[in-house]
Short mmCIF file of C-alpha atoms and ligand atoms in Angstrom, two decimals:
data_model
loop_
_atom_site.label_atom_id
_atom_site.label_comp_id
_atom_site.label_asym_id
_atom_site.label_seq_id
_atom_site.Cartn_x
_atom_site.Cartn_y
_atom_site.Cartn_z
CA MET A 1 29.30 -14.64 1.64
CA ARG A 2 27.51 -14.94 -1.70
CA THR A 3 23.91 -15.19 -2.93
CA GLN A 4 22.06 -14.51 -6.16
CA VAL A 5 19.79 -11.70 -4.92
CA VAL A 6 20.22 -9.58 -1.80
CA ILE A 7 16.85 -8.18 -0.75
CA ILE A 8 16.99 -5.08 1.43
CA GLY A 9 13.91 -4.71 3.64
CA ALA A 10 11.53 -7.26 5.17
CA GLY A 11 8.29 -5.41 4.44
CA PRO A 12 5.71 -7.00 2.16
CA SER A 13 7.75 -6.19 -1.00
CA GLY A 14 10.96 -7.82 0.18
CA LEU A 15 9.34 -10.87 1.77
CA LEU A 16 7.03 -11.59 -1.16
CA LEU A 17 9.87 -11.22 -3.63
CA GLY A 18 12.01 -13.59 -1.55
CA GLN A 19 9.28 -16.20 -1.54
CA LEU A 20 8.62 -16.02 -5.29
CA LEU A 21 12.35 -16.19 -6.08
CA HIS A 22 12.78 -19.15 -3.75
CA ARG A 23 10.02 -21.00 -5.61
CA GLU A 24 11.98 -20.40 -8.82
CA GLY A 25 15.10 -21.82 -7.21
CA ILE A 26 16.80 -18.41 -6.97
CA ASP A 27 18.81 -17.94 -3.76
CA ASN A 28 18.19 -14.80 -1.77
CA ILE A 29 19.02 -13.20 1.57
CA VAL A 30 16.77 -10.62 3.26
CA LEU A 31 18.40 -7.90 5.37
CA GLU A 32 16.10 -5.84 7.61
CA LEU A 33 17.11 -2.82 9.69
CA ARG A 34 14.41 -3.29 12.34
CA SER A 35 13.43 -6.17 14.60
CA LYS A 36 10.75 -8.64 13.56
CA ASP A 37 8.42 -7.34 16.29
CA TYR A 38 8.86 -3.77 15.13
CA VAL A 39 7.98 -4.72 11.56
CA LEU A 40 4.90 -6.60 12.76
CA GLY A 41 3.88 -3.71 15.01
CA ARG A 42 3.23 -1.35 12.08
CA ILE A 43 -0.49 -1.02 11.36
CA ARG A 44 -1.21 -0.31 7.74
CA ALA A 45 -4.03 -0.57 5.22
CA GLY A 46 -5.89 -3.77 4.57
CA VAL A 47 -7.48 -4.02 1.14
CA LEU A 48 -6.03 -6.47 -1.40
CA GLU A 49 -6.78 -6.47 -5.10
CA GLN A 50 -7.61 -9.82 -6.69
CA VAL A 51 -4.29 -9.78 -8.61
CA ALA A 52 -2.40 -9.32 -5.32
CA VAL A 53 -4.35 -12.20 -3.75
CA ASP A 54 -3.50 -14.35 -6.78
CA LEU A 55 0.19 -13.45 -6.48
CA LEU A 56 0.21 -14.41 -2.78
CA GLY A 57 -1.40 -17.69 -3.88
CA HIS A 58 1.34 -18.20 -6.45
CA ALA A 59 3.89 -17.62 -3.68
CA GLY A 60 2.12 -20.29 -1.60
CA VAL A 61 1.15 -17.94 1.25
CA ASP A 62 -2.59 -17.60 0.92
CA ALA A 63 -3.92 -20.31 3.27
CA ARG A 64 -4.81 -17.96 6.16
CA LEU A 65 -5.78 -15.18 3.77
CA LYS A 66 -8.34 -17.49 2.16
CA ALA A 67 -9.62 -18.72 5.53
CA GLU A 68 -9.76 -15.39 7.37
CA GLY A 69 -9.86 -12.66 4.69
CA LEU A 70 -13.19 -10.95 4.09
CA PRO A 71 -14.19 -10.77 0.41
CA HIS A 72 -15.88 -7.43 -0.32
CA HIS A 73 -18.14 -6.91 -3.31
CA GLY A 74 -18.78 -3.22 -2.82
CA ILE A 75 -17.84 0.02 -1.07
CA GLU A 76 -19.99 2.95 -0.03
CA LEU A 77 -19.55 6.67 -0.55
CA GLY A 78 -21.12 8.98 2.04
CA PHE A 79 -22.02 12.65 1.50
CA ASP A 80 -24.99 14.98 2.14
CA GLY A 81 -26.05 12.70 5.00
CA ARG A 82 -26.56 9.69 2.68
CA ARG A 83 -24.67 6.55 1.69
CA HIS A 84 -24.35 5.39 -1.92
CA ARG A 85 -23.19 1.89 -2.75
CA VAL A 86 -20.64 1.20 -5.48
CA ASP A 87 -21.25 -2.38 -6.55
CA LEU A 88 -17.69 -3.38 -7.40
CA HIS A 89 -18.68 -6.92 -8.28
CA ARG A 90 -21.39 -6.03 -10.79
CA LEU A 91 -19.52 -3.08 -12.31
CA THR A 92 -16.35 -5.10 -12.96
CA GLY A 93 -17.91 -8.29 -14.24
CA GLY A 94 -17.43 -10.29 -11.06
CA LYS A 95 -14.29 -8.92 -9.41
CA GLN A 96 -13.91 -8.25 -5.69
CA VAL A 97 -11.34 -7.09 -3.15
CA MET A 98 -10.18 -8.91 -0.04
CA VAL A 99 -10.01 -7.19 3.34
CA TYR A 100 -7.00 -8.62 5.18
CA GLY A 101 -4.50 -6.51 7.12
CA GLN A 102 -1.04 -5.81 5.75
CA THR A 103 0.35 -6.88 9.12
CA GLU A 104 -1.20 -10.33 8.58
CA VAL A 105 0.22 -10.54 5.05
CA THR A 106 3.65 -9.73 6.49
CA ARG A 107 3.25 -12.31 9.26
CA ASP A 108 2.23 -15.02 6.75
CA LEU A 109 5.25 -14.20 4.58
CA MET A 110 7.60 -14.28 7.58
CA ASP A 111 6.20 -17.67 8.66
CA ALA A 112 6.57 -19.10 5.14
CA ARG A 113 10.15 -17.83 4.92
CA GLU A 114 11.01 -19.33 8.26
CA ALA A 115 9.35 -22.65 7.36
CA ALA A 116 11.42 -22.79 4.16
CA GLY A 117 14.58 -22.10 6.19
CA LEU A 118 15.51 -19.06 4.07
CA PRO A 119 18.17 -16.66 5.39
CA THR A 120 16.70 -13.52 6.94
CA ALA A 121 18.57 -11.16 9.21
CA TYR A 122 16.67 -8.69 11.39
CA SER A 123 18.06 -5.69 13.30
CA VAL A 124 20.85 -5.27 10.73
CA PRO A 125 22.53 -1.86 10.85
CA ASP A 126 24.86 -0.19 8.36
CA VAL A 127 23.52 -1.69 5.14
CA SER A 128 25.32 -0.10 2.20
CA ILE A 129 25.24 -1.04 -1.47
CA HIS A 130 28.10 -0.91 -3.95
CA GLY A 131 28.91 -1.64 -7.59
CA PHE A 132 25.35 -1.95 -8.82
CA ASP A 133 26.46 -0.32 -12.07
CA THR A 134 28.82 -3.30 -12.60
CA ASN A 135 28.12 -7.04 -13.00
CA HIS A 136 29.40 -7.66 -9.46
CA PRO A 137 27.36 -5.74 -6.92
CA VAL A 138 28.16 -6.03 -3.23
CA VAL A 139 26.15 -5.32 -0.09
CA ARG A 140 27.92 -4.50 3.16
CA CYS A 141 26.35 -4.52 6.60
CA THR A 142 27.00 -5.40 10.22
CA LEU A 143 25.89 -8.88 11.33
CA ASP A 144 26.27 -9.86 14.99
CA GLY A 145 28.55 -6.89 15.51
CA LYS A 146 30.91 -7.82 12.69
CA PRO A 147 31.30 -6.20 9.27
CA VAL A 148 30.12 -8.52 6.49
CA GLU A 149 30.26 -8.32 2.71
CA ILE A 150 27.75 -10.17 0.51
CA ALA A 151 28.55 -10.61 -3.17
CA CYS A 152 25.50 -11.04 -5.40
CA ASP A 153 24.08 -10.79 -8.92
CA PHE A 154 21.32 -8.32 -8.07
CA ILE A 155 20.21 -6.03 -5.25
CA ALA A 156 16.46 -5.62 -4.69
CA GLY A 157 15.79 -2.30 -2.94
CA CYS A 158 12.61 -3.12 -0.99
CA ASP A 159 13.48 -0.84 1.90
CA GLY A 160 10.62 1.61 1.88
CA PHE A 161 10.51 5.36 1.44
CA HIS A 162 13.34 6.09 3.91
CA GLY A 163 15.59 3.23 2.85
CA VAL A 164 19.20 3.20 1.72
CA SER A 165 18.62 1.88 -1.80
CA ARG A 166 17.10 4.88 -3.54
CA ALA A 167 19.34 7.16 -1.47
CA SER A 168 22.42 5.39 -2.95
CA VAL A 169 21.56 6.30 -6.53
CA PRO A 170 23.43 9.36 -7.86
CA PRO A 171 20.90 12.25 -7.70
CA GLU A 172 21.40 13.11 -11.37
CA ALA A 173 20.18 9.61 -12.35
CA LEU A 174 16.83 10.03 -10.57
CA SER A 175 13.72 12.11 -11.26
CA HIS A 176 11.24 12.75 -8.46
CA PHE A 177 7.57 13.62 -8.77
CA GLU A 178 5.79 14.62 -5.60
CA ARG A 179 2.61 16.06 -4.10
CA VAL A 180 2.25 16.61 -0.37
CA TYR A 181 -1.32 17.05 0.89
CA PRO A 182 -2.18 19.72 3.49
CA PHE A 183 -3.75 17.27 5.99
CA GLY A 184 -3.24 13.90 7.63
CA TRP A 185 -5.26 10.86 8.69
CA MET A 186 -5.83 10.09 12.34
CA GLY A 187 -6.41 6.32 12.56
CA LEU A 188 -7.84 4.23 15.40
CA LEU A 189 -8.01 0.46 15.75
CA ALA A 190 -10.53 -1.07 18.19
CA ASP A 191 -11.96 -4.45 19.04
CA THR A 192 -15.49 -3.39 18.24
CA PRO A 193 -17.75 -4.77 15.49
CA PRO A 194 -17.44 -2.70 12.28
CA VAL A 195 -20.24 -0.20 11.81
CA SER A 196 -21.10 -1.65 8.41
CA GLU A 197 -20.28 -4.77 6.39
CA GLU A 198 -18.58 -2.70 3.70
CA LEU A 199 -16.06 0.16 3.79
CA ILE A 200 -17.60 3.64 3.90
CA TYR A 201 -15.64 6.60 2.47
CA VAL A 202 -17.18 9.87 3.68
CA ASN A 203 -16.91 13.44 2.43
CA HIS A 204 -18.20 15.80 5.14
CA PRO A 205 -17.84 19.55 5.70
CA ARG A 206 -15.74 18.72 8.81
CA GLY A 207 -13.44 16.55 6.67
CA PHE A 208 -13.00 13.06 5.31
CA ALA A 209 -13.77 9.92 7.32
CA LEU A 210 -13.32 6.23 6.57
CA CYS A 211 -14.96 3.25 8.24
CA SER A 212 -12.88 0.14 7.63
CA MET A 213 -12.19 -3.12 9.40
CA ARG A 214 -9.75 -5.94 9.99
CA SER A 215 -12.28 -8.65 10.86
CA LYS A 216 -15.88 -9.02 11.98
CA THR A 217 -14.81 -8.04 15.48
CA ARG A 218 -12.06 -5.50 14.80
CA SER A 219 -12.66 -2.04 13.31
CA ARG A 220 -10.33 0.48 11.74
CA TYR A 221 -11.52 4.08 11.45
CA TYR A 222 -9.90 7.25 10.16
CA VAL A 223 -10.70 10.95 10.27
CA GLN A 224 -8.96 13.68 8.30
CA CYS A 225 -6.92 15.81 10.71
CA SER A 226 -4.60 18.78 10.65
CA LEU A 227 -0.89 18.23 10.04
CA ASP A 228 -0.27 20.15 13.27
CA ASP A 229 -2.28 17.66 15.33
CA ARG A 230 -0.39 15.45 17.75
CA ILE A 231 -1.55 12.05 18.93
CA GLU A 232 -1.85 13.39 22.52
CA ASP A 233 -4.48 15.84 21.24
CA TRP A 234 -6.76 12.96 20.30
CA SER A 235 -8.29 11.12 23.24
CA ASP A 236 -10.39 8.12 22.26
CA ASP A 237 -13.52 10.12 23.15
CA ARG A 238 -12.52 13.01 20.92
CA PHE A 239 -11.89 10.59 18.05
CA TRP A 240 -15.24 8.82 18.41
CA ASP A 241 -17.12 12.13 18.70
CA GLU A 242 -15.42 13.50 15.62
CA LEU A 243 -16.05 10.33 13.61
CA ARG A 244 -19.70 10.25 14.65
CA SER A 245 -20.16 13.89 13.62
CA ARG A 246 -18.99 13.07 10.09
CA LEU A 247 -21.29 10.07 9.59
CA ASP A 248 -24.90 10.11 8.43
CA GLU A 249 -27.44 9.74 11.23
CA ARG A 250 -28.25 6.09 10.62
CA THR A 251 -24.58 5.07 10.56
CA ALA A 252 -23.69 7.26 13.54
CA ALA A 253 -26.44 5.59 15.57
CA ARG A 254 -25.01 2.15 14.82
CA LEU A 255 -21.39 3.03 15.67
CA VAL A 256 -20.05 0.88 18.50
CA THR A 257 -17.16 2.57 20.32
CA GLY A 258 -14.57 1.09 22.65
CA PRO A 259 -11.01 1.57 23.88
CA SER A 260 -8.42 2.00 21.12
CA ILE A 261 -5.74 -0.65 20.71
CA GLU A 262 -3.70 1.57 18.38
CA LYS A 263 -3.83 5.19 17.29
CA SER A 264 -1.60 6.96 14.81
CA ILE A 265 -1.41 10.00 12.57
CA ALA A 266 -0.17 9.61 8.99
CA PRO A 267 0.63 12.39 6.55
CA LEU A 268 -0.58 11.97 2.96
CA ARG A 269 1.82 12.08 0.06
CA SER A 270 2.06 11.11 -3.60
CA PHE A 271 5.61 10.36 -4.73
CA VAL A 272 7.25 8.59 -7.65
CA ALA A 273 10.97 8.12 -8.37
CA GLU A 274 11.97 7.26 -11.93
CA PRO A 275 13.43 5.02 -13.18
CA MET A 276 13.11 1.97 -10.92
CA ARG A 277 16.19 0.16 -12.18
CA PHE A 278 19.84 1.25 -12.06
CA GLY A 279 22.01 -1.47 -13.54
CA ARG A 280 21.75 -4.33 -11.06
CA LEU A 281 19.80 -2.39 -8.44
CA LEU A 282 16.02 -2.77 -8.73
CA LEU A 283 13.65 -0.75 -6.58
CA ALA A 284 10.24 -2.08 -5.57
CA GLY A 285 7.34 -0.85 -3.41
CA ASP A 286 7.56 2.20 -1.18
CA ALA A 287 11.27 2.56 -2.02
CA ALA A 288 10.14 3.85 -5.42
CA HIS A 289 6.69 5.31 -4.84
CA ILE A 290 4.15 6.41 -2.24
CA VAL A 291 0.43 6.88 -2.63
CA PRO A 292 -2.00 8.52 -0.24
CA PRO A 293 -4.04 5.74 1.43
CA THR A 294 -7.39 6.87 0.03
CA GLY A 295 -7.39 4.35 -2.82
CA ALA A 296 -5.84 1.56 -0.67
CA LYS A 297 -3.14 1.07 -3.31
CA GLY A 298 0.14 1.07 -1.29
CA LEU A 299 0.44 -2.65 -0.65
CA ASN A 300 -1.14 -3.50 -3.99
CA LEU A 301 1.46 -1.47 -5.88
CA ALA A 302 4.21 -3.19 -3.94
CA ALA A 303 2.75 -6.53 -5.07
CA SER A 304 2.55 -5.30 -8.64
CA ASP A 305 6.24 -4.31 -8.72
CA VAL A 306 7.19 -7.64 -7.19
CA ASN A 307 5.11 -9.44 -9.81
CA TYR A 308 7.15 -7.83 -12.60
CA LEU A 309 10.43 -8.18 -10.70
CA TRP A 310 10.35 -11.89 -9.92
CA GLN A 311 9.35 -12.62 -13.51
CA ALA A 312 12.17 -10.47 -14.91
CA LEU A 313 14.74 -12.12 -12.61
CA ALA A 314 13.42 -15.60 -13.39
CA SER A 315 13.69 -14.82 -17.13
CA HIS A 316 17.23 -13.56 -16.61
CA TYR A 317 18.32 -16.79 -14.96
CA ARG A 318 16.70 -18.72 -17.81
CA GLY A 319 18.81 -16.75 -20.27
CA ALA A 320 16.31 -14.04 -21.30
CA SER A 321 18.13 -11.02 -19.87
CA ALA A 322 16.19 -8.47 -21.96
CA GLU A 323 13.20 -8.79 -19.60
CA LEU A 324 15.07 -6.84 -16.92
CA GLY A 325 15.39 -3.95 -19.35
CA HIS A 326 11.60 -3.57 -19.35
CA TYR A 327 11.18 -3.79 -15.56
CA SER A 328 11.05 -0.08 -14.81
CA ASP A 329 8.69 0.88 -17.65
CA ARG A 330 6.36 -1.99 -16.92
CA CYS A 331 6.09 -1.05 -13.23
CA LEU A 332 5.78 2.67 -13.84
CA SER A 333 2.96 2.28 -16.31
CA ARG A 334 0.83 0.67 -13.56
CA VAL A 335 2.27 2.85 -10.79
CA TRP A 336 1.16 6.07 -12.50
CA LYS A 337 -2.37 4.78 -13.02
CA ALA A 338 -2.59 3.98 -9.30
CA GLU A 339 -1.02 7.38 -8.48
CA ARG A 340 -3.71 9.05 -10.59
CA PHE A 341 -6.48 7.06 -8.93
CA SER A 342 -5.20 7.69 -5.39
CA TRP A 343 -4.81 11.42 -6.08
CA TRP A 344 -8.32 11.54 -7.56
CA MET A 345 -9.94 9.70 -4.61
CA THR A 346 -8.04 11.99 -2.23
CA SER A 347 -9.15 15.14 -4.09
CA LEU A 348 -12.74 13.96 -4.28
CA LEU A 349 -13.19 13.08 -0.63
CA HIS A 350 -11.15 15.54 1.47
CA ARG A 351 -11.65 19.12 2.58
CA PHE A 352 -8.68 21.17 1.37
CA PRO A 353 -7.91 24.08 3.70
CA ASP A 354 -7.47 26.49 0.79
CA SER A 355 -10.51 25.39 -1.22
CA THR A 356 -12.84 28.12 -2.38
CA ALA A 357 -16.65 27.97 -2.48
CA PHE A 358 -16.27 27.27 -6.21
CA ASP A 359 -13.94 24.32 -5.55
CA GLN A 360 -16.41 22.88 -3.06
CA ARG A 361 -19.33 23.15 -5.48
CA VAL A 362 -17.27 21.39 -8.17
CA GLN A 363 -16.29 18.62 -5.73
CA HIS A 364 -19.91 18.15 -4.74
CA ALA A 365 -21.00 18.07 -8.40
CA GLU A 366 -18.41 15.38 -9.08
CA LEU A 367 -19.67 13.20 -6.21
CA ASP A 368 -23.27 13.68 -7.32
CA TYR A 369 -22.34 12.85 -10.92
CA LEU A 370 -20.35 9.83 -9.82
CA VAL A 371 -23.09 8.12 -7.84
CA HIS A 372 -25.66 8.70 -10.61
CA SER A 373 -23.50 7.71 -13.56
CA GLU A 374 -22.94 4.07 -14.41
CA ALA A 375 -19.91 5.08 -16.53
CA ALA A 376 -18.26 7.08 -13.72
CA MET A 377 -18.95 4.37 -11.12
CA THR A 378 -17.54 1.75 -13.48
CA ALA A 379 -14.32 3.76 -13.79
CA LEU A 380 -14.05 3.97 -9.99
CA ALA A 381 -14.83 0.27 -9.56
CA GLU A 382 -12.35 -0.85 -12.24
CA ASN A 383 -9.53 1.06 -10.54
CA TYR A 384 -10.53 0.15 -6.99
CA VAL A 385 -10.49 -3.61 -7.66
CA GLY A 386 -7.17 -3.14 -9.48
CA LEU A 387 -6.13 -2.87 -13.10
CA PRO A 388 -4.82 -6.10 -14.61
CA PHE A 389 -1.08 -6.83 -14.67
CA GLU A 390 0.51 -6.60 -18.09
CA THR A 391 1.34 -10.14 -19.21
CA GLN A 392 4.02 -11.30 -21.62
CA ALA A 393 1.22 -11.93 -24.17
CA ASP A 394 0.30 -8.19 -24.03
CA ARG A 395 3.78 -7.12 -25.16
N1 APR B 401 18.39 -1.48 5.76
C1 APR B 401 17.57 -2.54 5.84
N2 APR B 401 16.21 -2.41 5.89
C2 APR B 401 15.70 -1.19 5.81
C3 APR B 401 16.51 -0.03 5.68
C4 APR B 401 17.91 -0.21 5.65
N3 APR B 401 18.74 0.84 5.55
N4 APR B 401 15.70 1.05 5.62
C5 APR B 401 14.44 0.60 5.72
N5 APR B 401 14.43 -0.75 5.83
C6 APR B 401 13.26 -1.63 6.00
C7 APR B 401 12.16 -1.02 6.87
O1 APR B 401 12.44 -1.16 8.25
C8 APR B 401 10.94 -1.81 6.44
O2 APR B 401 10.72 -2.95 7.23
O3 APR B 401 12.62 -1.86 4.77
C9 APR B 401 11.26 -2.25 5.01
C10 APR B 401 10.37 -1.60 3.99
O4 APR B 401 9.05 -2.05 4.20
P1 APR B 401 7.77 -1.14 3.91
O5 APR B 401 7.99 0.25 4.37
O6 APR B 401 6.61 -1.89 4.44
O7 APR B 401 7.72 -1.06 2.29
P2 APR B 401 7.26 -2.16 1.24
O8 APR B 401 7.70 -3.52 1.63
O9 APR B 401 7.61 -1.62 -0.08
O10 APR B 401 5.69 -2.21 1.40
C11 APR B 401 4.85 -1.25 0.88
O11 APR B 401 3.98 -0.66 2.98
O12 APR B 401 4.09 1.58 3.62
C12 APR B 401 3.28 0.57 3.20
O13 APR B 401 1.47 1.59 2.09
C13 APR B 401 2.68 0.91 1.93
O14 APR B 401 1.35 -0.92 1.87
C14 APR B 401 2.53 -0.40 1.33
C15 APR B 401 3.65 -1.20 1.75
C1 PHB B 402 -7.61 0.34 6.20
O1 PHB B 402 -8.40 -0.55 6.52
O2 PHB B 402 -6.66 0.63 6.95
C2 PHB B 402 -7.81 1.09 4.95
C3 PHB B 402 -8.80 0.69 4.08
C4 PHB B 402 -9.01 1.40 2.90
C5 PHB B 402 -8.24 2.49 2.61
C6 PHB B 402 -7.23 2.88 3.48
C7 PHB B 402 -7.01 2.19 4.66
O3 PHB B 402 -8.47 3.20 1.48
#
């Protein structure tokens, strides 16, 4: 078997890359360890930057996103029993974000791939990658119970944090940068109307809370929890009580509760692996970096890597091979800015178990400064809606 690009992983990174390459006439095969249903069963964040929306449009997969996505022009910050609006639209000269679940993005990409008749294999065990430091890389795996070898020009490692791609790089060729946070997020999805039209990020003495949504009839809420907590410890009632206790009175009174349709606990981590290219192996998305969800940057960073990757591969096949040499630096420059922003939002809004009274006063002063300073709010807004992609004209 032979193709131009083998894409490992059918998350948003792999599927979006496959679609963009296909539109450039570049053949690709996607290999996914899990079943399609498993991939679609993962509930993840749901805020898209304008540049990510534009990229999905370029890939031809934005019809449902445009019809069903909720454009948001602002977010709110809650503390001291009050809410403060950050007018993203005004502060960024007219930009916005789109609320649309990652699961829906994945579903749209899967449908587009299927409609185009592109080769995708789910439930594929034993993926291993070879010879990416040569001009003739090979991917081996088991398809329908039989060992298969796929020769290719490039391997795109889009297989998430626990994937095989980064793990196949010799350790001495990789540098890791990591911060693990001493708390998690307990998330609950419910078919109840969202408590507010915009997202509310709350800093409360009992811990962080977030009011988000998937649609006008489906809410997504989070509360900061202990890393020792187990999902069984959190009945729906306990979750709703805890959330309500962290909201200001007016918001708490408006909260509509209901049975959960999904609950999960996620740890928070910042992680970057450098570089993102090893010969003919190119990492993208969670395979190369993780952000805590506070800035809603995970999916957006995956889109940003894919934006640089499809362009570099397209340039290569048009004879401009040097573009691939810039792939890693280009990605990492944007990745680190999103890492900084996500770390900052996380530090600003959570209760750290080891924080001193001094730390808490400083955190409070920063929130108070932020909501009263046009300059500070502009910096938040500019990062939240997403920094621009570097274009070839910028180089
Ligand atoms: N072989 C094939 N596929 C694999 C392997 C393997 N050995 N290991 C992992 N995978 C698959 C996973 O099952 C998963 O479907 O790779 C896919 C990676 O998808 P994601 O984890 O969604 O990562 P990515 O596509 O980069 O998307 C990043 O996902 O985690 C969120 O916040 C993150 O929103 C961001 C987005
Ligand atoms: C979500 O809706 O799941 C969500 C929104 C914003 C975030 C994180 C998660 O910052």
